[in-house]
mmCIF file of C-alpha atoms and ligand atoms in Angstrom:
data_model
loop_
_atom_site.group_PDB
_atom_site.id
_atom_site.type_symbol
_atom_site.label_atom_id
_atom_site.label_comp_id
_atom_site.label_asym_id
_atom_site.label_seq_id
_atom_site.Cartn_x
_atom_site.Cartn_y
_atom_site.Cartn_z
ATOM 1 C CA UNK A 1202 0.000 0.000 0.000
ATOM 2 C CA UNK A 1203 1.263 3.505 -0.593
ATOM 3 C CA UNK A 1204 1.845 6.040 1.583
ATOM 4 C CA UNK A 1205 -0.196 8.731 0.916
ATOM 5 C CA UNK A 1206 1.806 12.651 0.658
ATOM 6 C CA UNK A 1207 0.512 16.245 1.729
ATOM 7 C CA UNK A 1208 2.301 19.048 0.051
ATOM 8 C CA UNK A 1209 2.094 22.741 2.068
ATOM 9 C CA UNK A 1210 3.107 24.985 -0.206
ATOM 10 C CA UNK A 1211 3.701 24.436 -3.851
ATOM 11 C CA UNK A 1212 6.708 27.584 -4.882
ATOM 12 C CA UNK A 1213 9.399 26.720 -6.041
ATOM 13 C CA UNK A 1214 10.471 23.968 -3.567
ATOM 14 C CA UNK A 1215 7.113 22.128 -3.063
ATOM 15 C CA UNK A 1216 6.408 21.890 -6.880
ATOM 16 C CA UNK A 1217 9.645 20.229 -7.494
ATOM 17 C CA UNK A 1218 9.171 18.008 -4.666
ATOM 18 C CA UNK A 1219 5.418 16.936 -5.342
ATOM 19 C CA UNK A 1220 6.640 15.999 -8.741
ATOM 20 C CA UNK A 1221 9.466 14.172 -7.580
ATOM 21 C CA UNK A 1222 7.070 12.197 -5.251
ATOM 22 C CA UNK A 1223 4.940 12.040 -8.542
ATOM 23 C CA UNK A 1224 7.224 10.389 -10.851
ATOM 24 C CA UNK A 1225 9.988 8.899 -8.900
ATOM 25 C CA UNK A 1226 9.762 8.019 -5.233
ATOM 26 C CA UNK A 1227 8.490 4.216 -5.121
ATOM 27 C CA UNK A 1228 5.924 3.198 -2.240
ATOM 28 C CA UNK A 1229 4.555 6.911 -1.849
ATOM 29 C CA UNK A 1230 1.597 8.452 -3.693
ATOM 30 C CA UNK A 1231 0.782 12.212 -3.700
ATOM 31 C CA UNK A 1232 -2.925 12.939 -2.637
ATOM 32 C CA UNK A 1233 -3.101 16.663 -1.400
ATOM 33 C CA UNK A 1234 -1.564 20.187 -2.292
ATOM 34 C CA UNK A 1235 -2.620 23.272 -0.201
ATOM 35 C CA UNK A 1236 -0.953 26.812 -1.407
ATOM 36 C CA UNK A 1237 -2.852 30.331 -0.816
ATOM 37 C CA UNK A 1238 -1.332 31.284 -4.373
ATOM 38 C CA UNK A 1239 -4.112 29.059 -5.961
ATOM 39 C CA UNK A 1240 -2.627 29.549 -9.515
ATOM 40 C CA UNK A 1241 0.335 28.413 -8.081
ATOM 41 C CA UNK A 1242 -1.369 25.411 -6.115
ATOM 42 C CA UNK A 1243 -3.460 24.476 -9.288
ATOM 43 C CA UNK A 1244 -0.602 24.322 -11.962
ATOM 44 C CA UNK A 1245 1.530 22.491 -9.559
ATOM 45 C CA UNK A 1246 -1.887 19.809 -8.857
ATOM 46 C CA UNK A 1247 -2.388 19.563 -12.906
ATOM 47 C CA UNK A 1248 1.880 19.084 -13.454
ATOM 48 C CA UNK A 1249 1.542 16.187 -11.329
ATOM 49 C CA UNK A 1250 -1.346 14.579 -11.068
ATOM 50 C CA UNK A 1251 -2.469 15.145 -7.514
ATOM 51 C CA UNK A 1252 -5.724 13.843 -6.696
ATOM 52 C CA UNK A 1253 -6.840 16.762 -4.832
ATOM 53 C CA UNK A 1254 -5.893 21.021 -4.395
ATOM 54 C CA UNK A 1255 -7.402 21.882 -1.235
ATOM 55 C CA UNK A 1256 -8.165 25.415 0.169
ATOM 56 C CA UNK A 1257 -6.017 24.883 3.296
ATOM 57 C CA UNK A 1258 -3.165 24.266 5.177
ATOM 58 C CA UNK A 1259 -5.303 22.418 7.777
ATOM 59 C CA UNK A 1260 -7.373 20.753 4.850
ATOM 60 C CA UNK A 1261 -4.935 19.010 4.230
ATOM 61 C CA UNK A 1262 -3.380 17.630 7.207
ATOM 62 C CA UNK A 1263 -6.563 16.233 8.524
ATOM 63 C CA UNK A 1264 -6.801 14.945 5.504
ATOM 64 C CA UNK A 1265 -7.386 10.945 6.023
ATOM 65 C CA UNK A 1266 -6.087 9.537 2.973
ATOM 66 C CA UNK A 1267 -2.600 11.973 3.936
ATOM 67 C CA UNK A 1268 -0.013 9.987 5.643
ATOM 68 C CA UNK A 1269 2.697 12.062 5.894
ATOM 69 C CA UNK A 1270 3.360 16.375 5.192
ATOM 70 C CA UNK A 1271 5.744 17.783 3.113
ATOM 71 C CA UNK A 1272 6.230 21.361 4.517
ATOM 72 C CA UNK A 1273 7.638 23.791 1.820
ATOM 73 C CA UNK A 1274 6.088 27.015 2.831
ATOM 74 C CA UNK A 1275 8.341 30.083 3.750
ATOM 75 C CA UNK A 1276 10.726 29.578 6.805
ATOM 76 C CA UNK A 1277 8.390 31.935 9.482
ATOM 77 C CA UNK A 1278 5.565 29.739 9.044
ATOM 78 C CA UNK A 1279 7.293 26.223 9.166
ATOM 79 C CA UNK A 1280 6.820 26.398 13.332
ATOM 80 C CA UNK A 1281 3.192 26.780 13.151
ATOM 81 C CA UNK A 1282 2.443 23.896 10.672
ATOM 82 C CA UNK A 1283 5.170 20.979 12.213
ATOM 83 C CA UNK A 1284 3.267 21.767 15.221
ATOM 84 C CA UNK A 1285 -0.136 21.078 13.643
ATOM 85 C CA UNK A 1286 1.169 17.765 11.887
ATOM 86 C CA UNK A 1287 2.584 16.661 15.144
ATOM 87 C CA UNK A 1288 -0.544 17.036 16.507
ATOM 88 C CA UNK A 1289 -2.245 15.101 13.905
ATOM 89 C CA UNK A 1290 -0.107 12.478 14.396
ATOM 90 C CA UNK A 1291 1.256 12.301 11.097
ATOM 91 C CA UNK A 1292 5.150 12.349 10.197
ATOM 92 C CA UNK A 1293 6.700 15.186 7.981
ATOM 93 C CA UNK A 1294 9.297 16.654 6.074
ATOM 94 C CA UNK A 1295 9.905 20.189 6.776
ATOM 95 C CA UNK A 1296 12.509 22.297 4.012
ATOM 96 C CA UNK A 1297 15.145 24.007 5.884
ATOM 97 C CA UNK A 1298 15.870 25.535 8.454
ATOM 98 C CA UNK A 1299 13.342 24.067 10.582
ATOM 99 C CA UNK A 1300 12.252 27.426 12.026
ATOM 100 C CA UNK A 1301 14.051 30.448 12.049
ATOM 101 C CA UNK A 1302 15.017 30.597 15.173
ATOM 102 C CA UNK A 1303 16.918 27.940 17.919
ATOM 103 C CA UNK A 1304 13.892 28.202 20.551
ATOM 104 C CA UNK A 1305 11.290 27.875 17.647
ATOM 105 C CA UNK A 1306 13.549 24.762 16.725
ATOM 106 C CA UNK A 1307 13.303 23.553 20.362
ATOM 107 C CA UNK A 1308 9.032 23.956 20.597
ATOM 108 C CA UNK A 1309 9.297 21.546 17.618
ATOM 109 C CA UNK A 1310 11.911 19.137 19.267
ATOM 110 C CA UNK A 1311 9.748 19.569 22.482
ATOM 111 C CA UNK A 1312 6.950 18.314 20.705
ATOM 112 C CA UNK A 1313 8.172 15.658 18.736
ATOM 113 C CA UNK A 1314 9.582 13.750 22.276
ATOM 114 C CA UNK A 1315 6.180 14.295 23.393
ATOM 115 C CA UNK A 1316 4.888 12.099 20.471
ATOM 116 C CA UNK A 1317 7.099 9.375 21.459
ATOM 117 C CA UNK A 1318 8.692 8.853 18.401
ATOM 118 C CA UNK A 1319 10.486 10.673 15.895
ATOM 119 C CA UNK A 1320 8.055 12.613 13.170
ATOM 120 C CA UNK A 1321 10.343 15.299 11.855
ATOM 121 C CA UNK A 1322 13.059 15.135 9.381
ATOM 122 C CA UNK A 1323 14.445 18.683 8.305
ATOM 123 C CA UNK A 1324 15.074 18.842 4.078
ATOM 124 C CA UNK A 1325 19.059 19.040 4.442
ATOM 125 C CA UNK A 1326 19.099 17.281 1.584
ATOM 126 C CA UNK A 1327 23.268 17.477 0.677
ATOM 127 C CA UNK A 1328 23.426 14.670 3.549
ATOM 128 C CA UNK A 1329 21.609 12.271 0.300
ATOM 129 C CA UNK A 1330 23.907 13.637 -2.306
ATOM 130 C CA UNK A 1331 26.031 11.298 -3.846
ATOM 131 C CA UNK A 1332 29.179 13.233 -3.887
ATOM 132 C CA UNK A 1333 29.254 14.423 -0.312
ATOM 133 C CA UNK A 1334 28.282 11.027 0.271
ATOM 134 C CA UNK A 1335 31.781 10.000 -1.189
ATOM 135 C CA UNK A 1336 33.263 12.399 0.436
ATOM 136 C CA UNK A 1337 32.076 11.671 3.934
ATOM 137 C CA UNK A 1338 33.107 7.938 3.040
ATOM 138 C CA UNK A 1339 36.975 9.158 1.882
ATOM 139 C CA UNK A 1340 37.570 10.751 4.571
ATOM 140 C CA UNK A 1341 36.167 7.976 7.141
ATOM 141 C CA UNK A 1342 39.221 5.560 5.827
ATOM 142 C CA UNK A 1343 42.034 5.572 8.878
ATOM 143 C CA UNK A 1344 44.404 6.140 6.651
ATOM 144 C CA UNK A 1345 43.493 9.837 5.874
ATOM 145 C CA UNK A 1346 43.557 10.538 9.538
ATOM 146 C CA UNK A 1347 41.579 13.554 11.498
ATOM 147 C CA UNK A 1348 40.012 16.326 9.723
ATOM 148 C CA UNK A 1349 41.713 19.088 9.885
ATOM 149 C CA UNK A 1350 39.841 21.972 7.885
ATOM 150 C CA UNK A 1351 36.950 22.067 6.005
ATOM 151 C CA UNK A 1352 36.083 24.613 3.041
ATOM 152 C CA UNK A 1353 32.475 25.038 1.554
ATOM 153 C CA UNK A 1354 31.718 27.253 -1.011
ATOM 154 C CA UNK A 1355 28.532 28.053 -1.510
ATOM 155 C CA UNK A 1356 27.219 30.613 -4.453
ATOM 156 C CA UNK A 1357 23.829 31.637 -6.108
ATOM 157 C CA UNK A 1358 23.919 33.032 -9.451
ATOM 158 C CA UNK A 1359 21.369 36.100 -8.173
ATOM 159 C CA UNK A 1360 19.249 36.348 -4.716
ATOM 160 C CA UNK A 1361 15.532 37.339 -4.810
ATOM 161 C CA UNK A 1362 14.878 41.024 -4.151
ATOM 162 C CA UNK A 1363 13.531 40.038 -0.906
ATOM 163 C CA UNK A 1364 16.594 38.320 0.620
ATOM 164 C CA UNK A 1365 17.870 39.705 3.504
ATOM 165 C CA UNK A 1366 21.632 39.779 5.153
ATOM 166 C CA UNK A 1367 20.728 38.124 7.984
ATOM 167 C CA UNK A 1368 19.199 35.003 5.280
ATOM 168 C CA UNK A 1369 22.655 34.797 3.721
ATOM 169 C CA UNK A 1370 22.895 32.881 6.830
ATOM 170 C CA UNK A 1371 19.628 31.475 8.415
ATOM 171 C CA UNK A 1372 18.427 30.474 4.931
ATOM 172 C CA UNK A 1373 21.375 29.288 2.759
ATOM 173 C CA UNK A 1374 24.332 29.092 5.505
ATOM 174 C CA UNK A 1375 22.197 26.471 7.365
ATOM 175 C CA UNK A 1376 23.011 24.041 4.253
ATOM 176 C CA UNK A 1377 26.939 24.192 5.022
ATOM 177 C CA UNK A 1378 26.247 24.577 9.016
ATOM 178 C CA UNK A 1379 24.488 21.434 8.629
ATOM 179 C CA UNK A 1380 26.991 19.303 6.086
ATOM 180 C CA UNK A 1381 29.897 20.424 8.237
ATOM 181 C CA UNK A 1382 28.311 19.050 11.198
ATOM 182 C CA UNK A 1383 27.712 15.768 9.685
ATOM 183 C CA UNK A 1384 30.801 15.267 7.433
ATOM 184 C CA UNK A 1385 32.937 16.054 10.697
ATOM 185 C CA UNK A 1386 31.163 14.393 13.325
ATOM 186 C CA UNK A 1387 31.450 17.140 15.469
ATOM 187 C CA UNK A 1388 30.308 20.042 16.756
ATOM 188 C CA UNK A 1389 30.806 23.646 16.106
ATOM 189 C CA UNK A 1390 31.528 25.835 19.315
ATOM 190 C CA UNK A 1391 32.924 29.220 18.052
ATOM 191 C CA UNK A 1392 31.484 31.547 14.820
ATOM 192 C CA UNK A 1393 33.219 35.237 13.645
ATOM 193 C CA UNK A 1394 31.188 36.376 10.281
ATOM 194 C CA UNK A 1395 33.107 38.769 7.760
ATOM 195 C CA UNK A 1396 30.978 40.369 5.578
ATOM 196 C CA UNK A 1397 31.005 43.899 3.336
ATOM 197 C CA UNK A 1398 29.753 47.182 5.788
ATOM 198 C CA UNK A 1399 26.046 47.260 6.001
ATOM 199 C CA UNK A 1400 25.360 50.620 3.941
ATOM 200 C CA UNK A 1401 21.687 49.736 3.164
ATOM 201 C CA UNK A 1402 22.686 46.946 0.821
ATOM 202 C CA UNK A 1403 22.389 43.463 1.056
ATOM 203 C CA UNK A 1404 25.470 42.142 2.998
ATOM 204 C CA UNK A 1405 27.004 39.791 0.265
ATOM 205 C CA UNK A 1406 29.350 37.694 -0.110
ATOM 206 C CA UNK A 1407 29.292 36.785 3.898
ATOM 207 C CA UNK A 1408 32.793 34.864 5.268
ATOM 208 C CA UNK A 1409 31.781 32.360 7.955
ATOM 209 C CA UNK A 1410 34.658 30.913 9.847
ATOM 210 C CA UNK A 1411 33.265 28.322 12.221
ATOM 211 C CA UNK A 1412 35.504 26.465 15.258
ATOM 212 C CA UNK A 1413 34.809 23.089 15.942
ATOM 213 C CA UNK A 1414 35.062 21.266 19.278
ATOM 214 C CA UNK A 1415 37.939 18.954 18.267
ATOM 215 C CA UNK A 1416 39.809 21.851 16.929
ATOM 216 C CA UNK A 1417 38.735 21.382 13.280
ATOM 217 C CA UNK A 1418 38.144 24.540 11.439
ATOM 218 C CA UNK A 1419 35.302 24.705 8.727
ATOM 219 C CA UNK A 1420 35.335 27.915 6.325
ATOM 220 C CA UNK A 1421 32.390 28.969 4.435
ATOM 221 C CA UNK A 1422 31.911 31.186 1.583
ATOM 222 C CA UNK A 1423 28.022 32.361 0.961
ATOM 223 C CA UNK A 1424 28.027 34.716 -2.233
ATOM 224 C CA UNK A 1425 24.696 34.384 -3.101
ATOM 225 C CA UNK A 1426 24.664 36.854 -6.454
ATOM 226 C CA UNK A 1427 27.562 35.706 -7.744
ATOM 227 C CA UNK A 1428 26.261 36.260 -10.982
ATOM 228 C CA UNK A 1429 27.350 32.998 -13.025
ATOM 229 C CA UNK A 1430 25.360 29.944 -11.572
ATOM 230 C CA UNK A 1431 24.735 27.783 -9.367
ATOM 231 C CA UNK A 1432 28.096 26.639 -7.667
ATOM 232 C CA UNK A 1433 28.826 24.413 -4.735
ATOM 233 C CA UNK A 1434 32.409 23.373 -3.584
ATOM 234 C CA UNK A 1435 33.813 21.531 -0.885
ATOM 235 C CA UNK A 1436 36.956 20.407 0.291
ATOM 236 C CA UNK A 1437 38.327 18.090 3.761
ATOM 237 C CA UNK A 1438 41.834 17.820 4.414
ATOM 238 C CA UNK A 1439 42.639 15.680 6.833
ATOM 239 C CA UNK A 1440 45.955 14.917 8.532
ATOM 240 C CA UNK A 1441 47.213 12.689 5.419
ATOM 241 C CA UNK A 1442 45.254 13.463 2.808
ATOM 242 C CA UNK A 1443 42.425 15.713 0.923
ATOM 243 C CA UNK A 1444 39.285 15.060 -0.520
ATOM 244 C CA UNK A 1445 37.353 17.636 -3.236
ATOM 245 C CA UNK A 1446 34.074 17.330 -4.278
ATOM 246 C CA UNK A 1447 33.882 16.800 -8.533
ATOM 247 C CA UNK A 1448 32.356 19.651 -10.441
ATOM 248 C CA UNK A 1449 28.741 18.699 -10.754
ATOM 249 C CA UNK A 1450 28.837 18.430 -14.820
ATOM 250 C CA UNK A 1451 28.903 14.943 -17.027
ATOM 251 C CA UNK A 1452 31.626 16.346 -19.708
ATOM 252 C CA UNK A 1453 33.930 19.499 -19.639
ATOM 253 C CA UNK A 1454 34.483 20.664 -23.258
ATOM 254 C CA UNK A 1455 38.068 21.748 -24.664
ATOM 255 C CA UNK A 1456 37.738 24.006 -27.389
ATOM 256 C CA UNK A 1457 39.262 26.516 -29.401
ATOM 257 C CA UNK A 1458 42.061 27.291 -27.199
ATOM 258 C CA UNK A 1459 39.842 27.103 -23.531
ATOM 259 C CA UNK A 1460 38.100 24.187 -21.460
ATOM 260 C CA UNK A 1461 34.827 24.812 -20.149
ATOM 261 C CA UNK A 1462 32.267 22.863 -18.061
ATOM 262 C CA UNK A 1463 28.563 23.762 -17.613
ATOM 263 C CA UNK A 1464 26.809 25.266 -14.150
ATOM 264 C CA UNK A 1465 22.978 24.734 -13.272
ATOM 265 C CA UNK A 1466 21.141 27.731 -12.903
ATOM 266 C CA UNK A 1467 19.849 26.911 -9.404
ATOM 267 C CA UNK A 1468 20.212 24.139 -6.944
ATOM 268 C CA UNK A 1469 17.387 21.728 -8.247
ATOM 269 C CA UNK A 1470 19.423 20.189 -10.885
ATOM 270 C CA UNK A 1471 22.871 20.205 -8.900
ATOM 271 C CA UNK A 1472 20.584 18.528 -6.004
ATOM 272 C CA UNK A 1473 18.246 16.589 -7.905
ATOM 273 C CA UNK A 1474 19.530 13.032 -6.838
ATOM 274 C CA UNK A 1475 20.251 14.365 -3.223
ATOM 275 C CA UNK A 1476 15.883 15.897 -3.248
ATOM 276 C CA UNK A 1477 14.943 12.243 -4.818
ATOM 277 C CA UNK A 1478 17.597 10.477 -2.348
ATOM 278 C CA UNK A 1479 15.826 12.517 0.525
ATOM 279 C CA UNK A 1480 12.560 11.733 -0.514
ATOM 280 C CA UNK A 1481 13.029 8.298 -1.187
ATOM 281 C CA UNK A 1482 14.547 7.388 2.299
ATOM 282 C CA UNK A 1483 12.281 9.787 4.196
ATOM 283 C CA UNK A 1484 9.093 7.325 3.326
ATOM 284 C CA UNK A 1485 11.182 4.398 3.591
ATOM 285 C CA UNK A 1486 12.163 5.330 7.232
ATOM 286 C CA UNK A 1487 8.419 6.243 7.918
ATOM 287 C CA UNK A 1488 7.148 2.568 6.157
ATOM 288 C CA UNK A 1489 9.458 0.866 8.250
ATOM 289 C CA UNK A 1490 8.472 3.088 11.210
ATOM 290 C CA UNK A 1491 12.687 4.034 11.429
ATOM 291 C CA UNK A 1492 13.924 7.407 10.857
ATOM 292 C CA UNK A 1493 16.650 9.398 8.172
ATOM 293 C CA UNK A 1494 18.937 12.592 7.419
ATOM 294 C CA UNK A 1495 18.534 15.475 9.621
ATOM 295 C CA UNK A 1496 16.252 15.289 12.639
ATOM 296 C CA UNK A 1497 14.664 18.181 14.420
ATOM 297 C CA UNK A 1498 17.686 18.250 16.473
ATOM 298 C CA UNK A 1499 19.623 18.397 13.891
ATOM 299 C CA UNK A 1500 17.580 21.472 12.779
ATOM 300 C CA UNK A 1501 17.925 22.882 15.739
ATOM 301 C CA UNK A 1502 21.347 22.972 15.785
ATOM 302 C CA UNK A 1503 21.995 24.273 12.534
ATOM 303 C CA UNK A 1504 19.723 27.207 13.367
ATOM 304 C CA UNK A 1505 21.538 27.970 16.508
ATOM 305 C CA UNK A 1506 24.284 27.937 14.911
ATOM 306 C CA UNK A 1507 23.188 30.230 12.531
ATOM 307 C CA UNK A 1508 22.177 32.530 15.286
ATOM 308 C CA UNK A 1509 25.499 32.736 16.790
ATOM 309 C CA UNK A 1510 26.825 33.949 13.270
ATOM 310 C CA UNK A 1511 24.231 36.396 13.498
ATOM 311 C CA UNK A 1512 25.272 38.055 16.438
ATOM 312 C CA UNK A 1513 28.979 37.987 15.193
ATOM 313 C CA UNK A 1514 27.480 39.426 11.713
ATOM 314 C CA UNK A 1515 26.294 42.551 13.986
ATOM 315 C CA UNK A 1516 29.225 42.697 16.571
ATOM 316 C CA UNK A 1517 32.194 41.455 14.588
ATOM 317 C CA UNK A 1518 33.386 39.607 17.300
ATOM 318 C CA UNK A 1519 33.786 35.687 17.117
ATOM 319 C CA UNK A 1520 30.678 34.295 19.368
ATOM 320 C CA UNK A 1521 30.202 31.298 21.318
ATOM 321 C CA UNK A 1522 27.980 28.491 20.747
ATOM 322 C CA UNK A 1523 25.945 27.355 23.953
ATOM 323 C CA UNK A 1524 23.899 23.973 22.754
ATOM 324 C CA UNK A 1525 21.197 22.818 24.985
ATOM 325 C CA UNK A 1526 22.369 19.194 25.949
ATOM 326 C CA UNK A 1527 21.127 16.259 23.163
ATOM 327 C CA UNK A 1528 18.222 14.371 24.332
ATOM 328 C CA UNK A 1529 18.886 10.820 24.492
ATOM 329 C CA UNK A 1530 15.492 10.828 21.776
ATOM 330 C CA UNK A 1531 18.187 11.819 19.808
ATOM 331 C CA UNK A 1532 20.684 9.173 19.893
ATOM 332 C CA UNK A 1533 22.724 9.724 17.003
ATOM 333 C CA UNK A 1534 22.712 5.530 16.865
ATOM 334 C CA UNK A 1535 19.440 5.699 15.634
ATOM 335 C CA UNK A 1536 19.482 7.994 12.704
ATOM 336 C CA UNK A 1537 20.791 6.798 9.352
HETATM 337 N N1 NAD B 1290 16.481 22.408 0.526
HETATM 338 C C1 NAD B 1290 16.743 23.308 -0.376
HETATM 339 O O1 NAD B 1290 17.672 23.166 -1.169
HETATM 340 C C2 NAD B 1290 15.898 24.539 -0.476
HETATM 341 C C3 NAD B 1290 16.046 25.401 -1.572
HETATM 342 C C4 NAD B 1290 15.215 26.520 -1.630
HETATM 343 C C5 NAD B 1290 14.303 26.778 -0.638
HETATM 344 N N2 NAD B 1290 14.221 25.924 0.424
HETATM 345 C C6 NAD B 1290 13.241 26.169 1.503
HETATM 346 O O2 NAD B 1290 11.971 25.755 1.026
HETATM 347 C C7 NAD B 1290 10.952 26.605 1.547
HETATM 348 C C8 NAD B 1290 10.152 27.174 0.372
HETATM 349 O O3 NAD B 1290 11.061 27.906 -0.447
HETATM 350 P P1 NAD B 1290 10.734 28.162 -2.000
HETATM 351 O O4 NAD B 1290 12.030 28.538 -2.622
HETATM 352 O O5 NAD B 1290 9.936 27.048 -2.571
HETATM 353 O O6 NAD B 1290 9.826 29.460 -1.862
HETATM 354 P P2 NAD B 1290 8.646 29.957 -2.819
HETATM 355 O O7 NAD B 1290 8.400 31.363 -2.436
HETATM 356 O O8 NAD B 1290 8.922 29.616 -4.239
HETATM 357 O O9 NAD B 1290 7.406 29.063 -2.362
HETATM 358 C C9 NAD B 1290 6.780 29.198 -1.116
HETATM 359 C C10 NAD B 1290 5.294 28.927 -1.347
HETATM 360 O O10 NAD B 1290 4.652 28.888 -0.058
HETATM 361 C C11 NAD B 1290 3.383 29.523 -0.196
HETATM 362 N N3 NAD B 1290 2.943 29.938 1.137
HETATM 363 C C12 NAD B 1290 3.073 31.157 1.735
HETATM 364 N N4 NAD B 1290 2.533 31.101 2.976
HETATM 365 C C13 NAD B 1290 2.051 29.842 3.141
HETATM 366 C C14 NAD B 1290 1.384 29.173 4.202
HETATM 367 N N5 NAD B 1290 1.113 29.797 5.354
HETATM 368 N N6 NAD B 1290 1.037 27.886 4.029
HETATM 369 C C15 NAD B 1290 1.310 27.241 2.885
HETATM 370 N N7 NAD B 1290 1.958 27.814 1.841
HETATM 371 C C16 NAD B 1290 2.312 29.097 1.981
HETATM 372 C C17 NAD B 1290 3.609 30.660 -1.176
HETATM 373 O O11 NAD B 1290 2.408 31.067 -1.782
HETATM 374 C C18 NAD B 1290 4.589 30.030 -2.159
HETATM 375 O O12 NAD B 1290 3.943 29.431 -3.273
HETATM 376 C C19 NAD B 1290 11.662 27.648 2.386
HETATM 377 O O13 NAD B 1290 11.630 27.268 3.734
HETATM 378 C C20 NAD B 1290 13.102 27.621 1.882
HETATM 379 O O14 NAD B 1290 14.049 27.967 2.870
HETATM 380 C C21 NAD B 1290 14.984 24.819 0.506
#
């Protein structure tokens, strides 16, 4: 039997993942789509086959034939509706970052341990990407020894006209926050932000450099109109060794005097088998009654983490990073 799949919010995000539900993720079907943009909600139902648009948020939860909630809806009203599906008693998949702030993130991870079991998994969805992937597996071999540094670069080819500064971190710094945690193993105790003077403008490119317990230093570059495309980059080095992530392309092309290699204009395609990866796993951990990827917890980390580089974004001082100790719910021995 399938499992049947709510979408909230069908932008840019939902529509790609009710389609990928749609056409590609086996044992899941998708039964409900609720956007207040009803063009939006209706083009998104007739792309992909939905059985039903409904005129609500709520609509749909309560839904009986809906199993489990896809939330894609903006970040300030992610809180609200995990709440409402954990009431229902029905497991989701919120996008990232679970809420925009850490004690937002903790009402959620309150509420989950309340349930008993675990409900939410938050849409880092680089942990299902095949190349970080690899790379977490490279640099797991003894041989390569501890990790030293880490370097993420991550770049937008143009931001929305409604981005903020302080998004250059909650919303897209949350993605390498969240990969450094889980490539490394560890946690990160110490942010300083560098960043252009505020003058009105949008504060971009932004300069994270983030401390880990350990000693491990992670770097992260957010340039998020950087003009050219879509381009992520990563690199570990480790006490005996150094591992790169592979430009995301199939060919690079040498030509008249000049190689060249294609960029995506936005993260679907670079992340398409990491959203389908996600996807996939997040309803086989919910048919098997297990869990996947990033867990509320995990969410809230990432978003206090984020807050700490807020406060250095402001100050300009490097800020510590007081975590709230891990619930044993948590145990990391019972996420994939
Ligand atoms: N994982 C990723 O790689 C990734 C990439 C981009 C965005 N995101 C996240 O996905 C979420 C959606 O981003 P997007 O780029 O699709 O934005 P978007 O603006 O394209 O889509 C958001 C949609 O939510 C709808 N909406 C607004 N209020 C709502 C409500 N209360 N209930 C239901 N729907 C509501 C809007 O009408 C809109 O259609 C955000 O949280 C964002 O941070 C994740």
């Amino acid at each position: 039997m399938s499992l049947g799949i709510g979408v909230i919010g069908a932008g840019i995000m939902g529509a790609d993942h009710a389609a990928t539900i749609a056409r590609k993720v086996a044992g899941a079907e998708l039964v409900a789509i609720f956007d207040p943009d009803t063009a939006r909600a209706g083009e998104t139902g007739r792309a992909t086959g939905a059985r039903r648009v409904l005129d609500s948020a709520e609509a749909v939860i309560a839904n009986p034939q809906v199993d489990a909630l896809i939330v894609a809806s903006p970040d300030h009203t992610h809180l609200g509706l995990v709440l409402q599906c954990l009431s229902a008693g029905k497991p989701i998949l919120c996008e990232k970052p679970l809420a925009p702030t850490a004690a937002e993130c903790l009402q959620v991870v309150e509420a989950e341990i309340a349930t008993g079991r675990r409900m939410v998994q938050v849409g880092f969805m680089r942990r299902f990407d095949p190349s970080y992937l690899a790379m977490k597996q490279a640099i797991a071999a003894p041989s390569m020894g501890q990790p030293r540094f880490f370097h993420s670069t991550h770049r937008n080819a143009s931001a929305p006209s409604w981005f903020t500064s302080d998004m250059v971190i909650s919303n897209s710094a949350v993605h390498d926050i969240d990969i450094a945690r889980w490539l490394l193993e560890c946690e990160i105790t110490q942010a300083k932000v560098f960043a252009p003077a505020q003058g009105g403008a949008l504060r971009d490119p932004q300069f994270l450099v983030l401390r880990g317990g350990d000693g491990v230093v992670v770097t992260v570059e957010v340039f998020i109109n950087a003009g050219y495309g879509y381009d992520i980059r990563g690199e570990v080095a480790c006490e005996n060794g150094a591992v790169t992530l592979s430009p995301p392309d199939l060919v690079h092309v040498r030509h008249a005097g000049t190689e060249a290699f294609g960029f995506a204009a936005d993260w679907r395609p670079r992340f398409a088998a990491a959203y389908h990866g996600q996807l996939q796993g997040w309803v086989n951990a919910i048919t098997s009654r297990s869990s996947c990827g990033a867990s509320a917890w995990d969410g809230y980390v990432a978003t206090a983490v984020a807050e700490a580089c807020l406060r250095s974004l402001e100050s300009g001082a490097e800020v510590d990073i007081a975590l709230k100790e891990r619930p044993q719910f948590y145990d990391p021995s019972t996420a994939a």
